[in-house]
């Protein structure tokens, strides 16, 4: 609604939060990279209803405000908020008069843009006076000026505000001002970074909430301003309780826009299209999660965490098919089935299924052209595949259907972030599906001597600009929970690692990304021409026996230096004979504070592209051997260097 058309009572009407903005999604232009025109296009393409126009974006645009308004109209969006208006309340003498004059000029501009809401952030100026009555009087006068233009003013508490830095203080001031054109803007980062209880929002009537801005963030201990300006991210990509915060806002009856305001160095360097698409998904996810907390109806089925990894699919052709099969054999797998109509083979050990897809056309072939011999898809067990597909559609996640062959899929599949597929296998029909699709192959040596019983976790290496997108995908769609993030030291740089898992630990996933071009992770991306799954970790109940079995089969395992085992004796007090057995096995070891152990064994990489890991967990150990990551990476780098020299 434009201020020109709003009329003198628009502020009162806008304060009821009724009308076209009800329950809609918005994004601040500061959240996206590019010119203002590019940002508007990205927001519209992603399905946003409106944008907050950040003042610097408008100032730097070649378009005049009226032209911006027409551009938005052509794109089917509008400006729902203009921001920020700084250094307003509590200014002394002539500075107060100038602040009022600046406000009038911004009101003129808002009329040209066609928006009736403005954000006034709490004053950070060293000149600002903290006298409460002066602040109240300033907002009363501003309210009179705004009401004459049909404008609604939202007052926001900056976490680092000079005198006002808590939304409870803002609400106290707004109540005292008691003006229909003055309300509050709630921002999740400013509230949650200061650990302000979200239930304090219950005191605020819905008609006084002018606007809601959302941002998640990793849990960091640093200066609030620096944290805010560089590390905000989308809901579902950080550690703040966004669902609980939004639930308290919805509890008031607020049905206006939920808007993203994200300051993030990474977002400023990656595709605005990707950030906008992820942003829209993040808002749908957090709105759904908040409604579920309140027991309100939602528009999508609940998230279903995968029960387990059902299979891992590799794409290969030519001699790589035989080489990959031999690798599987040395690791204890047996070829037990061949697809009835396709060049697809099933290998199995315990409850672990590996698939080699050598089809000369279709998805696996296309993936192979881009990535080489690689992991192209995974299958996850779920209770209700149709419900997962419906939730995916609501989140903007595309289903996969073979071109020209719709409806001929043995199981439904979804597009992943990096181009791979995620197949959905219904838990009660998995064995029947295998029997229907594959013809059994006689197996002479199905001894299962390597003792791998299940997939412990999958690990993906992803581009830095997709690192947060992968997290959002698995959190929003499947309800995976984040575990502590780690920075891993590679000999050639730093690798960022984030673990995700289902609440019961039945499905685990780790994501790794690096800015350093020579790390193993980055070289994997360069070698395979894109992000994807890099290794499969298999659970064993006796890792020493597993190590002996795979080495007897001729598996190429990773060599760990003697110095590591000397250190194990010093750190954990191992008997020298125990350490010697671990050294022969090439085993890595970690334990948690309760003394529960984690043992690891790595294969060498297949053509520098992917590798396998065997793990043994005891007790309630929930990590991934983070202290050993640098040792493993150094060993893999040495092996890779030997390969390069030999080649």
Coordinates of C-alpha atoms in Angstrom, one line a residue, residues 17 52 81 83 117-121 153-159 165-172 174 183-192 196-215 232 242 244-261:
X17 CA -1.5 -6.4 10.6
X52 CA 12.6 -4.4 2.9
X81 CA 9.5 -1.7 4.9
X83 CA 15.1 0.9 6.7
X117 CA 6.4 1.4 7.2
X118 CA 9.8 2.6 8.4
X119 CA 12.3 1.1 10.8
X120 CA 13.8 3.4 13.4
X121 CA 16.7 1.6 15.2
X153 CA 6.9 3.8 12.5
X154 CA 8.6 0.7 14.0
X155 CA 11.1 1.1 16.8
X156 CA 13.8 -1.6 17.0
X157 CA 16.3 -2.3 19.8
X158 CA 19.8 -2.8 18.4
X159 CA 21.7 -5.2 20.6
X165 CA 19.3 -2.4 23.5
X166 CA 16.5 -4.7 24.7
X167 CA 13.1 -5.2 23.0
X168 CA 11.5 -5.0 26.5
X169 CA 12.8 -1.5 26.9
X170 CA 11.5 -0.6 23.4
X171 CA 8.0 -2.0 24.3
X172 CA 8.1 0.1 27.5
X174 CA 6.2 2.4 22.9
X183 CA 4.9 0.4 17.3
X184 CA 7.7 -2.1 17.8
X185 CA 9.8 -4.1 15.4
X186 CA 11.1 -7.4 16.6
X187 CA 14.4 -8.8 15.4
X188 CA 15.4 -12.3 16.4
X189 CA 19.2 -11.6 16.3
X190 CA 19.0 -8.6 18.6
X191 CA 16.8 -10.4 21.1
X192 CA 18.4 -13.9 21.1
X196 CA 16.4 -12.1 26.2
X197 CA 13.6 -14.6 27.0
X198 CA 11.3 -15.0 24.1
X199 CA 8.2 -15.4 26.3
X200 CA 8.6 -11.6 27.1
X201 CA 7.0 -11.0 23.6
X202 CA 3.7 -12.2 25.1
X203 CA 3.2 -8.8 26.7
X204 CA 3.1 -7.1 23.3
X205 CA -0.3 -6.8 21.6
X206 CA -0.4 -7.9 18.0
X207 CA -1.5 -4.5 16.7
X208 CA 1.7 -2.9 18.1
X209 CA 4.0 -5.3 16.2
X210 CA 4.9 -3.3 13.1
X211 CA 7.2 -5.8 11.5
X212 CA 9.3 -9.0 12.3
X213 CA 12.9 -9.6 11.1
X214 CA 14.5 -12.9 11.4
X215 CA 18.1 -14.1 11.3
X232 CA 24.1 -14.0 10.7
X242 CA 14.2 -19.3 15.9
X244 CA 10.6 -20.7 19.7
X245 CA 11.0 -17.0 19.0
X246 CA 8.6 -17.1 16.1
X247 CA 6.1 -19.1 18.1
X248 CA 5.9 -16.4 20.7
X249 CA 5.2 -13.8 18.0
X250 CA 2.5 -16.0 16.4
X251 CA 1.0 -16.5 19.8
X252 CA 0.2 -12.8 19.9
X253 CA -1.9 -13.2 16.8
X254 CA 0.6 -11.4 14.6
X255 CA 0.0 -12.3 10.9
X256 CA 2.2 -9.8 9.1
X257 CA 5.3 -10.5 7.1
X258 CA 8.2 -12.6 8.4
X259 CA 11.3 -11.0 6.9
X260 CA 14.9 -12.0 6.6
X261 CA 17.6 -9.5 7.5

